[in-house]
Amino acid sequence: MKSNFLMVQYKIMSSEGVTEDCLGWAARDASGVLSPYKFSRRAVGDDDVYVKITHCGVCYADVIWTRNHHHDSKYPVVPGHEIAGIVTKVGSNVRRFNAGDHVGVGTYVNSCRDCEYCNDQVEVNCVKGSVFTFNGVDFDGTITKGGYSSHIVVHERYCFVIPKSYPLASAAPLLCAGVTVYSPMIRHKMNQPGKSLGVIGLGGLGHMAVKFGKAFGLNVTILSSSISKKEEALNLLGADKFVLSSDPEQMKASAKSLDFIIDTASGDHPFDPYMSLMKTYGVFVLVGFPSVIKFSPGNLNIGMKTISGSITGGTKDIQEMIDFCAEKEIYPNIEVIPIDYANEALERVVKKDVKYRFVIDIENSLRA
């Protein structure tokens, strides 16, 4: 019943005041090449927030859907789901936000709001499917368009308060990279001081896992197949230990030493060597998307270990994470770029040539 009401509501809103007043950059085909694009956003409804976008993080998801990796891209694709900005106006029912507030928008902008998961504020698991911030189909049938654009109109439920003391450029990557590791860390109690955490993969997600681990008081080990990552792991990110995963002797010396492992690597890699690093009752969480997961049952059953998957997080976790970052002064390592560098940035993301997240300065570089 509620979803039918939402559809009617959105149809009414989408018919009011629609003009091509939003500036963005879009991919028109599977080449993924972005160029300027004008389109319309829906008018502000009673429960909506109009956000002037100041910054947008660059995520590998932007590569996936601009280049049609999943064969479901709906062109033109305006990517971007790590959005930070300033509220310009709000609908008549909105109480959480006012004009001038700093806010974030993450990987989804709608859900049924009526299922058990929505009621528990884990809307990312909505039984009817959460609506992706870009390349998704909203309840009114329109295709969502993301944060490589001048503004966005979003239901207030999917907006998050960013304290004004926290830089908007730094806030953007929290909306995907940050919560993707924070949410499972909280769910699996990886916030117990003195416990040990291993982090596989040292990119946008991995470097945030290290930062959260240190803030939680964990002993953090970075597991990498590349010795070139050692210096940055220890000196730049402050990890306690670096283990070269391609060195059997180092791996053997670290056997049964970790309470938790967060695996952020999306490239194909073996799992058994990492499973052997966990203590009894150890928890292994996969947040990357390798093409296959394969390990010996013995490495799971002996030691009573747990393996779990995770994606981003619900609205409750997202807001808690932002507040935690502000309180503990946790900031992603970012490279701020203009919008006209977006194509080069996506190429560098593919090549893993970024430390550790690109953030587009929408406010100062997006022009008609």
Short mmCIF file of C-alpha atoms in Angstrom, two decimals:
data_model
loop_
_atom_site.label_atom_id
_atom_site.label_comp_id
_atom_site.label_asym_id
_atom_site.label_seq_id
_atom_site.Cartn_x
_atom_site.Cartn_y
_atom_site.Cartn_z
CA MET A 1 0.00 0.00 0.00
CA LYS A 2 2.73 2.45 0.96
CA SER A 3 4.68 1.85 -2.26
CA ASN A 4 1.53 2.64 -4.29
CA PHE A 5 1.14 5.85 -2.36
CA LEU A 6 4.79 6.68 -2.98
CA MET A 7 4.34 6.14 -6.70
CA VAL A 8 1.34 8.47 -6.84
CA GLN A 9 3.14 11.01 -4.70
CA TYR A 10 6.21 10.98 -6.94
CA LYS A 11 4.14 11.22 -10.10
CA ILE A 12 2.48 14.32 -8.71
CA MET A 13 5.84 15.83 -7.75
CA SER A 14 7.50 14.91 -11.01
CA SER A 15 4.84 16.74 -12.99
CA GLU A 16 5.36 20.02 -11.17
CA GLY A 17 7.97 22.55 -12.18
CA VAL A 18 10.15 20.23 -14.20
CA THR A 19 12.74 22.11 -16.22
CA GLU A 20 16.19 21.21 -17.49
CA ASP A 21 17.85 23.27 -14.79
CA CYS A 22 20.34 20.72 -13.46
CA LEU A 23 23.85 20.75 -14.84
CA GLY A 24 25.87 17.58 -14.79
CA TRP A 25 28.34 15.36 -16.54
CA ALA A 26 27.06 12.16 -18.11
CA ALA A 27 28.21 9.13 -20.07
CA ARG A 28 26.14 8.55 -23.22
CA ASP A 29 27.37 5.05 -24.05
CA ALA A 30 29.57 2.19 -22.89
CA SER A 31 32.75 4.11 -23.68
CA GLY A 32 32.07 5.75 -20.33
CA VAL A 33 33.32 9.11 -21.55
CA LEU A 34 31.73 11.90 -19.53
CA SER A 35 30.72 15.27 -20.95
CA PRO A 36 28.42 18.15 -19.93
CA TYR A 37 24.73 17.34 -19.78
CA LYS A 38 21.58 19.23 -18.81
CA PHE A 39 18.59 17.47 -17.28
CA SER A 40 15.68 17.95 -14.92
CA ARG A 41 15.24 17.08 -11.26
CA ARG A 42 11.80 16.65 -9.74
CA ALA A 43 10.26 19.58 -7.91
CA VAL A 44 10.70 19.65 -4.16
CA GLY A 45 7.93 17.59 -2.52
CA ASP A 46 6.62 17.94 1.01
CA ASP A 47 9.20 15.51 2.42
CA ASP A 48 12.08 16.49 0.16
CA VAL A 49 15.35 18.32 0.61
CA TYR A 50 16.96 20.31 -2.21
CA VAL A 51 20.73 19.97 -1.91
CA LYS A 52 23.20 22.20 -3.72
CA ILE A 53 26.04 19.79 -4.35
CA THR A 54 29.48 21.07 -3.38
CA HIS A 55 31.49 17.84 -3.61
CA CYS A 56 31.15 14.30 -4.93
CA GLY A 57 33.49 11.38 -4.34
CA VAL A 58 34.63 9.16 -7.20
CA CYS A 59 33.86 5.48 -6.57
CA TYR A 60 34.60 2.39 -8.65
CA ALA A 61 30.82 2.08 -9.03
CA ASP A 62 31.07 5.14 -11.29
CA VAL A 63 33.32 3.13 -13.60
CA ILE A 64 31.01 0.11 -13.51
CA TRP A 65 27.86 1.90 -14.62
CA THR A 66 29.31 4.52 -16.93
CA ARG A 67 31.02 1.68 -18.83
CA ASN A 68 28.11 -0.79 -18.63
CA HIS A 69 30.08 -3.53 -16.90
CA HIS A 70 26.85 -5.11 -15.60
CA HIS A 71 24.99 -4.67 -18.92
CA ASP A 72 22.24 -2.68 -17.21
CA SER A 73 23.36 0.93 -17.68
CA LYS A 74 20.55 3.32 -18.54
CA TYR A 75 22.11 6.08 -20.59
CA PRO A 76 22.70 8.94 -20.17
CA VAL A 77 24.34 7.95 -16.88
CA VAL A 78 25.16 10.73 -14.42
CA PRO A 79 27.34 8.93 -11.84
CA GLY A 80 28.23 9.77 -8.26
CA HIS A 81 26.90 8.46 -4.95
CA GLU A 82 29.22 10.09 -2.44
CA ILE A 83 27.48 13.45 -2.27
CA ALA A 84 28.06 16.37 0.08
CA GLY A 85 26.40 19.74 -0.14
CA ILE A 86 24.29 22.46 1.38
CA VAL A 87 20.53 22.52 1.84
CA THR A 88 18.91 25.27 -0.23
CA LYS A 89 15.24 24.57 0.48
CA VAL A 90 13.04 21.96 2.14
CA GLY A 91 9.50 20.65 1.82
CA SER A 92 6.72 21.62 4.20
CA ASN A 93 6.92 18.39 6.23
CA VAL A 94 10.69 18.41 6.70
CA ARG A 95 11.78 18.96 10.30
CA ARG A 96 15.33 17.59 10.40
CA PHE A 97 16.87 20.08 8.00
CA ASN A 98 16.86 23.78 7.28
CA ALA A 99 18.35 25.94 4.54
CA GLY A 100 22.09 26.29 5.09
CA ASP A 101 22.59 22.90 6.73
CA HIS A 102 25.43 20.73 5.52
CA VAL A 103 24.25 17.29 4.41
CA GLY A 104 25.33 14.11 2.68
CA VAL A 105 23.57 11.71 0.32
CA GLY A 106 24.85 8.18 -0.15
CA THR A 107 24.35 5.18 -2.38
CA TYR A 108 20.54 5.04 -2.31
CA VAL A 109 17.77 7.64 -2.35
CA ASN A 110 14.62 5.62 -1.77
CA SER A 111 13.20 2.40 -0.35
CA CYS A 112 9.74 1.06 0.46
CA ARG A 113 9.91 2.41 4.06
CA ASP A 114 7.52 -0.34 5.12
CA CYS A 115 9.42 -3.65 5.31
CA GLU A 116 11.22 -5.10 8.33
CA TYR A 117 14.59 -3.81 7.14
CA CYS A 118 13.39 -0.28 6.46
CA ASN A 119 11.71 -0.29 9.87
CA ASP A 120 15.05 -1.31 11.39
CA GLN A 121 16.84 1.50 9.48
CA VAL A 122 18.84 -0.88 7.33
CA GLU A 123 17.16 0.35 4.16
CA VAL A 124 20.00 -0.89 1.99
CA ASN A 125 18.42 -4.33 2.45
CA CYS A 126 14.86 -3.20 1.61
CA VAL A 127 12.88 -6.24 0.43
CA LYS A 128 11.59 -4.31 -2.57
CA GLY A 129 15.07 -3.04 -3.37
CA SER A 130 16.59 0.25 -2.36
CA VAL A 131 16.72 2.78 -5.19
CA PHE A 132 20.30 3.52 -6.22
CA THR A 133 21.35 7.16 -6.28
CA PHE A 134 22.23 6.84 -9.96
CA ASN A 135 21.22 4.41 -12.69
CA GLY A 136 18.34 3.25 -10.48
CA VAL A 137 14.64 3.20 -11.22
CA ASP A 138 12.66 5.30 -8.76
CA PHE A 139 9.06 4.59 -7.75
CA ASP A 140 7.74 6.95 -10.43
CA GLY A 141 9.69 5.12 -13.13
CA THR A 142 12.30 7.83 -13.62
CA ILE A 143 16.00 6.97 -13.84
CA THR A 144 18.02 8.39 -10.97
CA LYS A 145 21.00 10.61 -11.68
CA GLY A 146 23.88 11.10 -9.31
CA GLY A 147 26.21 13.62 -7.82
CA TYR A 148 28.29 14.69 -10.81
CA SER A 149 25.73 17.47 -10.98
CA SER A 150 24.76 20.85 -9.57
CA HIS A 151 21.99 19.75 -7.22
CA ILE A 152 19.81 16.84 -6.14
CA VAL A 153 16.33 16.51 -4.64
CA VAL A 154 16.05 13.74 -2.04
CA HIS A 155 13.54 12.56 0.54
CA GLU A 156 14.81 13.72 3.93
CA ARG A 157 15.16 10.14 5.20
CA TYR A 158 18.11 9.60 2.86
CA CYS A 159 19.95 12.80 3.81
CA PHE A 160 22.49 12.91 6.61
CA VAL A 161 23.63 15.72 8.86
CA ILE A 162 27.26 16.72 8.36
CA PRO A 163 28.53 18.86 11.24
CA LYS A 164 29.64 22.24 9.95
CA SER A 165 33.02 21.70 11.59
CA TYR A 166 33.65 18.76 9.25
CA PRO A 167 34.90 19.67 5.73
CA LEU A 168 32.40 18.81 3.01
CA ALA A 169 35.16 17.55 0.70
CA SER A 170 36.24 15.06 3.37
CA ALA A 171 32.66 14.05 4.13
CA ALA A 172 31.86 12.89 0.59
CA PRO A 173 33.84 9.58 0.64
CA LEU A 174 32.24 8.63 3.95
CA LEU A 175 28.90 8.12 2.19
CA CYS A 176 30.10 4.96 0.41
CA ALA A 177 33.71 4.02 1.18
CA GLY A 178 33.37 4.95 4.84
CA VAL A 179 30.11 3.25 5.71
CA THR A 180 30.95 0.15 3.65
CA VAL A 181 33.63 -0.75 6.19
CA TYR A 182 32.16 0.96 9.27
CA SER A 183 28.84 -0.87 9.15
CA PRO A 184 30.20 -4.46 9.26
CA MET A 185 32.83 -3.44 11.80
CA ILE A 186 30.07 -2.31 14.16
CA ARG A 187 27.81 -5.26 13.34
CA HIS A 188 30.57 -7.78 14.10
CA LYS A 189 31.85 -5.91 17.16
CA MET A 190 35.17 -4.96 15.62
CA ASN A 191 35.30 -1.98 17.95
CA GLN A 192 36.75 -3.72 21.01
CA PRO A 193 40.01 -2.04 22.08
CA GLY A 194 42.98 -4.38 22.15
CA LYS A 195 41.60 -6.81 19.55
CA SER A 196 43.47 -7.36 16.28
CA LEU A 197 42.28 -6.43 12.77
CA GLY A 198 43.71 -7.39 9.40
CA VAL A 199 42.88 -5.28 6.34
CA ILE A 200 43.21 -6.72 2.84
CA GLY A 201 43.42 -4.08 0.12
CA LEU A 202 44.68 -0.55 0.61
CA GLY A 203 42.38 1.60 -1.53
CA GLY A 204 39.46 3.87 -0.75
CA LEU A 205 37.74 1.28 1.47
CA GLY A 206 40.86 -0.27 2.94
CA HIS A 207 42.40 2.97 4.13
CA MET A 208 39.13 3.85 5.91
CA ALA A 209 39.11 0.43 7.60
CA VAL A 210 42.60 1.20 8.92
CA LYS A 211 41.47 4.60 10.23
CA PHE A 212 38.39 3.17 11.94
CA GLY A 213 40.41 0.29 13.37
CA LYS A 214 42.90 2.66 14.96
CA ALA A 215 40.09 4.88 16.28
CA PHE A 216 38.47 1.81 17.86
CA GLY A 217 41.73 0.95 19.61
CA LEU A 218 42.51 -2.14 17.53
CA ASN A 219 45.94 -3.45 16.59
CA VAL A 220 45.83 -3.09 12.81
CA THR A 221 47.75 -5.22 10.32
CA ILE A 222 47.72 -4.42 6.62
CA LEU A 223 47.90 -7.48 4.38
CA SER A 224 49.20 -6.70 0.91
CA SER A 225 50.83 -8.56 -1.95
CA SER A 226 52.83 -5.44 -2.82
CA ILE A 227 55.90 -4.52 -0.76
CA SER A 228 55.60 -0.98 -2.17
CA LYS A 229 52.60 -0.44 0.14
CA LYS A 230 54.61 -1.00 3.32
CA GLU A 231 55.84 2.52 3.91
CA GLU A 232 52.46 4.18 3.35
CA ALA A 233 50.74 1.51 5.46
CA LEU A 234 52.96 2.10 8.46
CA ASN A 235 53.94 5.73 8.17
CA LEU A 236 51.08 7.43 6.33
CA LEU A 237 48.13 5.47 7.72
CA GLY A 238 49.63 4.44 11.02
CA ALA A 239 49.05 0.69 10.86
CA ASP A 240 50.77 -1.33 13.56
CA LYS A 241 52.08 -4.05 11.26
CA PHE A 242 52.52 -4.86 7.58
CA VAL A 243 52.49 -8.42 6.26
CA LEU A 244 53.53 -9.20 2.70
CA SER A 245 50.87 -11.74 1.76
CA SER A 246 52.96 -13.08 -1.12
CA ASP A 247 55.70 -14.13 1.34
CA PRO A 248 54.85 -17.58 2.82
CA GLU A 249 57.23 -17.06 5.74
CA GLN A 250 55.61 -13.80 6.81
CA MET A 251 52.15 -15.35 6.49
CA LYS A 252 53.19 -18.39 8.51
CA ALA A 253 54.61 -16.16 11.24
CA SER A 254 51.25 -14.38 11.48
CA ALA A 255 49.11 -17.53 11.75
CA LYS A 256 46.23 -17.36 14.26
CA SER A 257 47.04 -13.75 15.15
CA LEU A 258 43.93 -11.86 14.03
CA ASP A 259 40.47 -11.55 15.60
CA PHE A 260 39.02 -9.90 12.51
CA ILE A 261 39.76 -9.45 8.82
CA ILE A 262 38.14 -6.92 6.48
CA ASP A 263 38.69 -7.89 2.85
CA THR A 264 38.25 -4.88 0.56
CA ALA A 265 39.97 -6.37 -2.50
CA SER A 266 37.80 -6.84 -5.59
CA GLY A 267 40.43 -8.54 -7.72
CA ASP A 268 40.54 -12.33 -7.64
CA HIS A 269 42.72 -13.67 -4.84
CA PRO A 270 43.06 -16.83 -2.72
CA PHE A 271 41.18 -16.99 0.58
CA ASP A 272 42.75 -19.95 2.39
CA PRO A 273 46.02 -18.14 3.24
CA TYR A 274 44.05 -15.35 4.94
CA MET A 275 41.69 -17.73 6.77
CA SER A 276 44.72 -19.29 8.44
CA LEU A 277 45.61 -15.92 10.00
CA MET A 278 42.47 -15.82 12.13
CA LYS A 279 42.19 -16.87 15.74
CA THR A 280 39.49 -19.21 17.02
CA TYR A 281 36.08 -17.51 16.58
CA GLY A 282 37.66 -15.10 14.10
CA VAL A 283 35.41 -13.11 11.78
CA PHE A 284 36.23 -12.55 8.10
CA VAL A 285 34.13 -9.88 6.33
CA LEU A 286 34.16 -9.50 2.55
CA VAL A 287 33.17 -6.11 1.17
CA GLY A 288 34.87 -6.44 -2.23
CA PHE A 289 33.49 -8.28 -5.25
CA PRO A 290 35.95 -10.86 -6.60
CA SER A 291 34.54 -13.10 -9.32
CA VAL A 292 34.72 -16.20 -7.12
CA ILE A 293 35.17 -17.12 -3.45
CA LYS A 294 36.87 -20.43 -2.78
CA PHE A 295 38.32 -21.83 0.43
CA SER A 296 38.73 -25.12 2.23
CA PRO A 297 35.88 -25.96 4.62
CA GLY A 298 38.51 -27.01 7.14
CA ASN A 299 39.85 -23.47 7.31
CA LEU A 300 36.38 -22.27 8.26
CA ASN A 301 35.18 -25.07 10.51
CA ILE A 302 38.38 -25.65 12.47
CA GLY A 303 38.56 -22.69 14.81
CA MET A 304 34.81 -22.05 14.46
CA LYS A 305 35.38 -19.05 12.24
CA THR A 306 32.76 -16.86 10.60
CA ILE A 307 32.73 -15.46 7.08
CA SER A 308 30.30 -12.69 6.23
CA GLY A 309 29.49 -10.35 3.36
CA SER A 310 28.46 -6.72 3.50
CA ILE A 311 27.61 -3.79 1.28
CA THR A 312 27.04 -0.22 2.45
CA GLY A 313 24.78 0.43 5.43
CA GLY A 314 21.45 1.67 6.71
CA THR A 315 20.57 5.24 7.55
CA LYS A 316 21.24 4.69 11.26
CA ASP A 317 24.79 3.45 10.66
CA ILE A 318 25.54 6.21 8.15
CA GLN A 319 24.61 9.01 10.53
CA GLU A 320 26.44 7.35 13.42
CA MET A 321 29.55 6.98 11.26
CA ILE A 322 29.54 10.64 10.22
CA ASP A 323 29.14 11.72 13.84
CA PHE A 324 31.95 9.36 14.89
CA CYS A 325 34.29 10.75 12.24
CA ALA A 326 33.54 14.30 13.34
CA GLU A 327 34.07 13.45 17.01
CA LYS A 328 37.32 11.55 16.45
CA GLU A 329 38.57 13.82 13.65
CA ILE A 330 38.83 10.96 11.17
CA TYR A 331 39.33 12.21 7.61
CA PRO A 332 39.72 10.25 4.38
CA ASN A 333 42.89 10.90 2.40
CA ILE A 334 41.59 12.68 -0.69
CA GLU A 335 42.68 14.31 -3.91
CA VAL A 336 40.33 17.15 -4.83
CA ILE A 337 39.81 17.60 -8.57
CA PRO A 338 37.72 19.74 -10.94
CA ILE A 339 34.85 18.15 -12.85
CA ASP A 340 36.70 18.39 -16.15
CA TYR A 341 39.30 15.98 -14.74
CA ALA A 342 36.62 13.32 -14.13
CA ASN A 343 37.49 11.17 -17.16
CA GLU A 344 41.15 11.05 -16.22
CA ALA A 345 40.19 10.33 -12.62
CA LEU A 346 38.09 7.32 -13.64
CA GLU A 347 41.02 5.97 -15.65
CA ARG A 348 43.26 6.39 -12.62
CA VAL A 349 40.69 4.62 -10.42
CA VAL A 350 40.83 1.65 -12.81
CA LYS A 351 44.62 1.67 -12.54
CA LYS A 352 44.45 2.05 -8.73
CA ASP A 353 46.42 5.25 -9.08
CA VAL A 354 44.87 7.30 -6.29
CA LYS A 355 45.62 7.79 -2.60
CA TYR A 356 42.95 7.17 -1.66
CA ARG A 357 39.83 8.87 -2.99
CA PHE A 358 39.17 11.45 -5.67
CA VAL A 359 36.65 14.11 -4.70
CA ILE A 360 35.18 16.39 -7.35
CA ASP A 361 34.90 20.06 -6.39
CA ILE A 362 31.46 20.52 -7.94
CA GLU A 363 30.82 23.94 -6.45
CA ASN A 364 33.89 25.61 -7.93
CA SER A 365 34.30 23.75 -11.22
CA LEU A 366 30.89 22.80 -12.67
CA ARG A 367 29.88 25.48 -15.15
CA ALA A 368 27.18 25.78 -17.78
#
